[in-house]
């Protein structure tokens, strides 16, 4: 087994995912850059390596069983275990997204990536995580997935969302169930709210940088053994479900 701390970040070829990988790399971790696009993946790996990070490419389509299985096999062969999994890959539905008019295929596509993709990758990586002394799972959620915030008057979450926001609510619910099942093991699993970050997912309309958005996921990936599990966090602390 590798002596280095090993992480896999999905959707890590750009944006927040790239900055999560870069931040873990600066800590001396070996970081797998999970991404579908081969060119962007290898460009990200090359850039990270040039900055001194121990990065390696992981071909990964979170919607494809065979791809996810192959990714787990690659990490097992390379490192023998996994210390942190950051489920960052996600997609948006575009606008308009009112539930009365949104196409069902759009909803299915978002659920497949934003929820089922997380379950698929997490379950494939669990045997490797169980070999770690300090295993961590971080799921990239959002403030828009909080039912409390969605129903609080005068809280601006960017308008009506019939697909993207509900997938994050679904992901929050799934994470709670993982935390219940994994309670008593070494695995800590939490969700991260990166904030309103300027990425291609929102047409670069966000007010924070990807590096700023990556900070909470990095913190959750590096929690101490007595850290929290089964919660939703942003930079300021716990976010209500």
PDB file of C-alpha atoms in Angstrom, residues 28-228:
ATOM      1  CA  UNK A  28       1.317  16.458   0.349  1.00  0.00           C
ATOM      2  CA  UNK A  29      -1.524  14.128  -0.595  1.00  0.00           C
ATOM      3  CA  UNK A  30      -1.587  11.971  -3.702  1.00  0.00           C
ATOM      4  CA  UNK A  31      -4.730  13.035  -5.557  1.00  0.00           C
ATOM      5  CA  UNK A  32      -6.659  11.201  -8.240  1.00  0.00           C
ATOM      6  CA  UNK A  33      -8.174  13.567 -10.786  1.00  0.00           C
ATOM      7  CA  UNK A  34     -11.460  11.920 -11.694  1.00  0.00           C
ATOM      8  CA  UNK A  35     -12.962  13.206 -14.948  1.00  0.00           C
ATOM      9  CA  UNK A  36     -14.652  12.007 -18.137  1.00  0.00           C
ATOM     10  CA  UNK A  37     -12.864  14.325 -20.552  1.00  0.00           C
ATOM     11  CA  UNK A  38      -9.433  12.839 -21.259  1.00  0.00           C
ATOM     12  CA  UNK A  39      -7.839  16.041 -22.564  1.00  0.00           C
ATOM     13  CA  UNK A  40      -9.038  18.220 -19.685  1.00  0.00           C
ATOM     14  CA  UNK A  41      -8.161  15.521 -17.174  1.00  0.00           C
ATOM     15  CA  UNK A  42      -4.591  15.172 -18.385  1.00  0.00           C
ATOM     16  CA  UNK A  43      -4.155  18.941 -18.648  1.00  0.00           C
ATOM     17  CA  UNK A  44      -5.260  19.283 -15.028  1.00  0.00           C
ATOM     18  CA  UNK A  45      -2.875  16.515 -13.950  1.00  0.00           C
ATOM     19  CA  UNK A  46       0.012  18.163 -15.815  1.00  0.00           C
ATOM     20  CA  UNK A  47      -0.709  21.569 -14.274  1.00  0.00           C
ATOM     21  CA  UNK A  48      -0.952  20.135 -10.781  1.00  0.00           C
ATOM     22  CA  UNK A  49       2.256  18.158 -11.196  1.00  0.00           C
ATOM     23  CA  UNK A  50       4.023  21.270 -12.454  1.00  0.00           C
ATOM     24  CA  UNK A  51       3.021  22.989  -9.213  1.00  0.00           C
ATOM     25  CA  UNK A  52       4.536  20.152  -7.188  1.00  0.00           C
ATOM     26  CA  UNK A  53       1.413  18.113  -6.457  1.00  0.00           C
ATOM     27  CA  UNK A  54       1.364  14.323  -6.694  1.00  0.00           C
ATOM     28  CA  UNK A  55      -1.616  14.088  -9.068  1.00  0.00           C
ATOM     29  CA  UNK A  56      -2.696  11.215 -11.285  1.00  0.00           C
ATOM     30  CA  UNK A  57      -5.498  10.832 -13.781  1.00  0.00           C
ATOM     31  CA  UNK A  58      -8.531   8.631 -13.144  1.00  0.00           C
ATOM     32  CA  UNK A  59     -10.829   8.136 -16.161  1.00  0.00           C
ATOM     33  CA  UNK A  60     -14.248   8.379 -14.562  1.00  0.00           C
ATOM     34  CA  UNK A  61     -17.816   8.811 -15.734  1.00  0.00           C
ATOM     35  CA  UNK A  62     -19.941   8.718 -12.582  1.00  0.00           C
ATOM     36  CA  UNK A  63     -23.002   7.665 -14.604  1.00  0.00           C
ATOM     37  CA  UNK A  64     -21.353   4.518 -15.973  1.00  0.00           C
ATOM     38  CA  UNK A  65     -20.990   1.345 -13.891  1.00  0.00           C
ATOM     39  CA  UNK A  66     -18.039  -0.006 -15.875  1.00  0.00           C
ATOM     40  CA  UNK A  67     -16.164   3.294 -15.684  1.00  0.00           C
ATOM     41  CA  UNK A  68     -16.625   3.519 -11.920  1.00  0.00           C
ATOM     42  CA  UNK A  69     -15.524  -0.092 -11.430  1.00  0.00           C
ATOM     43  CA  UNK A  70     -12.416   0.536 -13.528  1.00  0.00           C
ATOM     44  CA  UNK A  71     -11.615   3.644 -11.482  1.00  0.00           C
ATOM     45  CA  UNK A  72     -11.757   1.652  -8.252  1.00  0.00           C
ATOM     46  CA  UNK A  73      -9.471  -0.976  -9.760  1.00  0.00           C
ATOM     47  CA  UNK A  74      -7.009   1.714 -10.861  1.00  0.00           C
ATOM     48  CA  UNK A  75      -6.804   3.181  -7.358  1.00  0.00           C
ATOM     49  CA  UNK A  76      -6.483  -0.264  -5.775  1.00  0.00           C
ATOM     50  CA  UNK A  77      -3.606  -1.106  -8.089  1.00  0.00           C
ATOM     51  CA  UNK A  78      -1.900   2.241  -7.537  1.00  0.00           C
ATOM     52  CA  UNK A  79      -2.394   2.729  -3.809  1.00  0.00           C
ATOM     53  CA  UNK A  80      -4.153  -0.257  -2.256  1.00  0.00           C
ATOM     54  CA  UNK A  81      -6.605   1.947  -0.365  1.00  0.00           C
ATOM     55  CA  UNK A  82      -8.393   5.304  -0.421  1.00  0.00           C
ATOM     56  CA  UNK A  83      -8.260   7.825   2.416  1.00  0.00           C
ATOM     57  CA  UNK A  84     -10.683  10.445   1.146  1.00  0.00           C
ATOM     58  CA  UNK A  85     -13.395  10.474  -1.501  1.00  0.00           C
ATOM     59  CA  UNK A  86     -14.745  13.845  -2.615  1.00  0.00           C
ATOM     60  CA  UNK A  87     -17.882  13.423  -4.705  1.00  0.00           C
ATOM     61  CA  UNK A  88     -17.683  16.751  -6.486  1.00  0.00           C
ATOM     62  CA  UNK A  89     -18.947  15.926  -9.998  1.00  0.00           C
ATOM     63  CA  UNK A  90     -22.309  17.485 -10.746  1.00  0.00           C
ATOM     64  CA  UNK A  91     -24.366  19.109 -13.468  1.00  0.00           C
ATOM     65  CA  UNK A  92     -27.038  21.806 -13.696  1.00  0.00           C
ATOM     66  CA  UNK A  93     -30.285  21.745 -15.631  1.00  0.00           C
ATOM     67  CA  UNK A  94     -30.122  25.145 -17.237  1.00  0.00           C
ATOM     68  CA  UNK A  95     -32.954  27.681 -17.310  1.00  0.00           C
ATOM     69  CA  UNK A  96     -35.903  27.835 -17.100  1.00  0.00           C
ATOM     70  CA  UNK A  97     -36.264  25.166 -14.432  1.00  0.00           C
ATOM     71  CA  UNK A  98     -39.799  25.675 -13.143  1.00  0.00           C
ATOM     72  CA  UNK A  99     -41.273  22.298 -12.110  1.00  0.00           C
ATOM     73  CA  UNK A 100     -44.436  22.893 -14.167  1.00  0.00           C
ATOM     74  CA  UNK A 101     -42.519  23.101 -17.428  1.00  0.00           C
ATOM     75  CA  UNK A 102     -39.230  21.256 -16.944  1.00  0.00           C
ATOM     76  CA  UNK A 103     -38.653  18.202 -19.099  1.00  0.00           C
ATOM     77  CA  UNK A 104     -38.582  14.893 -17.281  1.00  0.00           C
ATOM     78  CA  UNK A 105     -35.460  13.876 -19.183  1.00  0.00           C
ATOM     79  CA  UNK A 106     -33.645  16.851 -17.646  1.00  0.00           C
ATOM     80  CA  UNK A 107     -34.721  15.730 -14.178  1.00  0.00           C
ATOM     81  CA  UNK A 108     -33.575  12.169 -14.862  1.00  0.00           C
ATOM     82  CA  UNK A 109     -30.218  13.369 -16.173  1.00  0.00           C
ATOM     83  CA  UNK A 110     -29.549  15.472 -13.079  1.00  0.00           C
ATOM     84  CA  UNK A 111     -30.589  12.724 -10.670  1.00  0.00           C
ATOM     85  CA  UNK A 112     -28.369  10.244 -12.530  1.00  0.00           C
ATOM     86  CA  UNK A 113     -25.282  12.422 -12.095  1.00  0.00           C
ATOM     87  CA  UNK A 114     -25.911  14.365  -8.889  1.00  0.00           C
ATOM     88  CA  UNK A 115     -27.386  11.563  -6.796  1.00  0.00           C
ATOM     89  CA  UNK A 116     -27.030   8.126  -8.369  1.00  0.00           C
ATOM     90  CA  UNK A 117     -23.495   9.005  -9.463  1.00  0.00           C
ATOM     91  CA  UNK A 118     -22.549   9.725  -5.857  1.00  0.00           C
ATOM     92  CA  UNK A 119     -24.056   6.444  -4.674  1.00  0.00           C
ATOM     93  CA  UNK A 120     -22.385   4.511  -7.493  1.00  0.00           C
ATOM     94  CA  UNK A 121     -18.921   5.956  -6.815  1.00  0.00           C
ATOM     95  CA  UNK A 122     -19.219   5.781  -3.029  1.00  0.00           C
ATOM     96  CA  UNK A 123     -20.219   2.123  -3.016  1.00  0.00           C
ATOM     97  CA  UNK A 124     -17.448   1.204  -5.444  1.00  0.00           C
ATOM     98  CA  UNK A 125     -14.839   2.988  -3.308  1.00  0.00           C
ATOM     99  CA  UNK A 126     -16.050   1.789   0.106  1.00  0.00           C
ATOM    100  CA  UNK A 127     -13.850  -1.348   0.187  1.00  0.00           C
ATOM    101  CA  UNK A 128     -10.809   0.883  -0.419  1.00  0.00           C
ATOM    102  CA  UNK A 129     -11.951   3.436   2.163  1.00  0.00           C
ATOM    103  CA  UNK A 130     -12.367   0.666   4.736  1.00  0.00           C
ATOM    104  CA  UNK A 131      -8.632  -0.036   4.433  1.00  0.00           C
ATOM    105  CA  UNK A 132      -7.814   3.515   5.537  1.00  0.00           C
ATOM    106  CA  UNK A 133      -7.050   4.438   9.118  1.00  0.00           C
ATOM    107  CA  UNK A 134      -8.837   7.799   8.705  1.00  0.00           C
ATOM    108  CA  UNK A 135     -11.419   7.469   5.879  1.00  0.00           C
ATOM    109  CA  UNK A 136     -13.451  10.518   4.870  1.00  0.00           C
ATOM    110  CA  UNK A 137     -16.260  11.039   2.360  1.00  0.00           C
ATOM    111  CA  UNK A 138     -17.318  14.524   1.256  1.00  0.00           C
ATOM    112  CA  UNK A 139     -20.344  15.076  -0.960  1.00  0.00           C
ATOM    113  CA  UNK A 140     -20.661  18.377  -2.777  1.00  0.00           C
ATOM    114  CA  UNK A 141     -24.078  19.743  -1.896  1.00  0.00           C
ATOM    115  CA  UNK A 142     -25.416  23.305  -1.901  1.00  0.00           C
ATOM    116  CA  UNK A 143     -27.379  25.794   0.139  1.00  0.00           C
ATOM    117  CA  UNK A 144     -30.179  25.355  -2.405  1.00  0.00           C
ATOM    118  CA  UNK A 145     -30.646  21.789  -1.161  1.00  0.00           C
ATOM    119  CA  UNK A 146     -31.583  22.990   2.329  1.00  0.00           C
ATOM    120  CA  UNK A 147     -35.353  22.733   2.843  1.00  0.00           C
ATOM    121  CA  UNK A 148     -35.020  25.066   5.820  1.00  0.00           C
ATOM    122  CA  UNK A 149     -33.383  27.788   3.737  1.00  0.00           C
ATOM    123  CA  UNK A 150     -35.755  27.183   0.826  1.00  0.00           C
ATOM    124  CA  UNK A 151     -38.742  27.833   3.089  1.00  0.00           C
ATOM    125  CA  UNK A 152     -37.285  30.782   5.016  1.00  0.00           C
ATOM    126  CA  UNK A 153     -38.790  34.124   3.903  1.00  0.00           C
ATOM    127  CA  UNK A 154     -36.399  36.622   2.326  1.00  0.00           C
ATOM    128  CA  UNK A 155     -33.610  34.053   1.794  1.00  0.00           C
ATOM    129  CA  UNK A 156     -32.461  34.449  -1.821  1.00  0.00           C
ATOM    130  CA  UNK A 157     -31.350  31.137  -3.337  1.00  0.00           C
ATOM    131  CA  UNK A 158     -31.467  32.242  -6.940  1.00  0.00           C
ATOM    132  CA  UNK A 159     -35.022  31.508  -7.988  1.00  0.00           C
ATOM    133  CA  UNK A 160     -37.133  28.429  -8.621  1.00  0.00           C
ATOM    134  CA  UNK A 161     -35.340  25.164  -9.331  1.00  0.00           C
ATOM    135  CA  UNK A 162     -37.348  22.119 -10.280  1.00  0.00           C
ATOM    136  CA  UNK A 163     -34.402  19.782 -10.751  1.00  0.00           C
ATOM    137  CA  UNK A 164     -30.978  20.968  -9.572  1.00  0.00           C
ATOM    138  CA  UNK A 165     -31.999  22.058  -6.057  1.00  0.00           C
ATOM    139  CA  UNK A 166     -34.090  18.920  -5.451  1.00  0.00           C
ATOM    140  CA  UNK A 167     -31.132  16.729  -6.432  1.00  0.00           C
ATOM    141  CA  UNK A 168     -29.102  18.387  -3.697  1.00  0.00           C
ATOM    142  CA  UNK A 169     -31.935  17.827  -1.211  1.00  0.00           C
ATOM    143  CA  UNK A 170     -32.003  14.185  -2.298  1.00  0.00           C
ATOM    144  CA  UNK A 171     -28.225  13.988  -1.870  1.00  0.00           C
ATOM    145  CA  UNK A 172     -28.527  15.444   1.636  1.00  0.00           C
ATOM    146  CA  UNK A 173     -31.060  12.751   2.531  1.00  0.00           C
ATOM    147  CA  UNK A 174     -28.875   9.992   1.101  1.00  0.00           C
ATOM    148  CA  UNK A 175     -25.869  11.239   3.065  1.00  0.00           C
ATOM    149  CA  UNK A 176     -27.844  11.033   6.317  1.00  0.00           C
ATOM    150  CA  UNK A 177     -28.618   7.378   5.574  1.00  0.00           C
ATOM    151  CA  UNK A 178     -24.957   6.613   4.809  1.00  0.00           C
ATOM    152  CA  UNK A 179     -23.965   8.246   8.098  1.00  0.00           C
ATOM    153  CA  UNK A 180     -26.490   6.099   9.972  1.00  0.00           C
ATOM    154  CA  UNK A 181     -25.247   2.917   8.303  1.00  0.00           C
ATOM    155  CA  UNK A 182     -21.577   3.773   8.788  1.00  0.00           C
ATOM    156  CA  UNK A 183     -21.973   4.966  12.381  1.00  0.00           C
ATOM    157  CA  UNK A 184     -19.440   3.236  14.589  1.00  0.00           C
ATOM    158  CA  UNK A 185     -16.936   2.767  11.766  1.00  0.00           C
ATOM    159  CA  UNK A 186     -13.956   5.012  11.108  1.00  0.00           C
ATOM    160  CA  UNK A 187     -15.685   6.596   8.103  1.00  0.00           C
ATOM    161  CA  UNK A 188     -16.869  10.187   8.487  1.00  0.00           C
ATOM    162  CA  UNK A 189     -19.246  11.381   5.766  1.00  0.00           C
ATOM    163  CA  UNK A 190     -20.461  14.970   5.392  1.00  0.00           C
ATOM    164  CA  UNK A 191     -21.850  17.333   2.791  1.00  0.00           C
ATOM    165  CA  UNK A 192     -20.249  20.616   1.770  1.00  0.00           C
ATOM    166  CA  UNK A 193     -21.829  23.893   0.632  1.00  0.00           C
ATOM    167  CA  UNK A 194     -19.181  25.733  -1.386  1.00  0.00           C
ATOM    168  CA  UNK A 195     -21.184  28.952  -1.684  1.00  0.00           C
ATOM    169  CA  UNK A 196     -22.050  30.911  -4.813  1.00  0.00           C
ATOM    170  CA  UNK A 197     -18.916  30.185  -6.799  1.00  0.00           C
ATOM    171  CA  UNK A 198     -18.163  31.455 -10.295  1.00  0.00           C
ATOM    172  CA  UNK A 199     -18.026  28.286 -12.422  1.00  0.00           C
ATOM    173  CA  UNK A 200     -19.355  27.190 -15.788  1.00  0.00           C
ATOM    174  CA  UNK A 201     -22.236  25.506 -13.936  1.00  0.00           C
ATOM    175  CA  UNK A 202     -23.751  28.968 -13.308  1.00  0.00           C
ATOM    176  CA  UNK A 203     -22.280  30.790 -16.290  1.00  0.00           C
ATOM    177  CA  UNK A 204     -19.538  32.226 -14.052  1.00  0.00           C
ATOM    178  CA  UNK A 205     -22.077  34.458 -12.319  1.00  0.00           C
ATOM    179  CA  UNK A 206     -20.944  33.507  -8.808  1.00  0.00           C
ATOM    180  CA  UNK A 207     -19.369  35.904  -6.348  1.00  0.00           C
ATOM    181  CA  UNK A 208     -16.686  33.605  -4.933  1.00  0.00           C
ATOM    182  CA  UNK A 209     -13.640  32.042  -6.553  1.00  0.00           C
ATOM    183  CA  UNK A 210     -13.296  28.286  -7.039  1.00  0.00           C
ATOM    184  CA  UNK A 211     -10.441  28.309  -4.525  1.00  0.00           C
ATOM    185  CA  UNK A 212     -12.719  29.890  -1.933  1.00  0.00           C
ATOM    186  CA  UNK A 213     -15.432  27.366  -2.753  1.00  0.00           C
ATOM    187  CA  UNK A 214     -13.030  24.472  -2.301  1.00  0.00           C
ATOM    188  CA  UNK A 215     -12.103  25.375   1.276  1.00  0.00           C
ATOM    189  CA  UNK A 216     -14.991  23.652   3.075  1.00  0.00           C
ATOM    190  CA  UNK A 217     -14.589  20.371   1.148  1.00  0.00           C
ATOM    191  CA  UNK A 218     -10.877  20.346   1.962  1.00  0.00           C
ATOM    192  CA  UNK A 219     -11.659  20.927   5.635  1.00  0.00           C
ATOM    193  CA  UNK A 220     -14.171  18.067   5.700  1.00  0.00           C
ATOM    194  CA  UNK A 221     -11.770  15.744   3.858  1.00  0.00           C
ATOM    195  CA  UNK A 222      -9.152  16.368   6.529  1.00  0.00           C
ATOM    196  CA  UNK A 223     -11.325  16.136   9.656  1.00  0.00           C
ATOM    197  CA  UNK A 224      -9.777  14.633  12.806  1.00  0.00           C
ATOM    198  CA  UNK A 225     -11.041  11.254  13.962  1.00  0.00           C
ATOM    199  CA  UNK A 226     -13.398  12.863  16.485  1.00  0.00           C
ATOM    200  CA  UNK A 227     -14.897  15.117  13.806  1.00  0.00           C
ATOM    201  CA  UNK A 228     -18.594  15.306  12.908  1.00  0.00           C
TER     202      UNK A 228
END
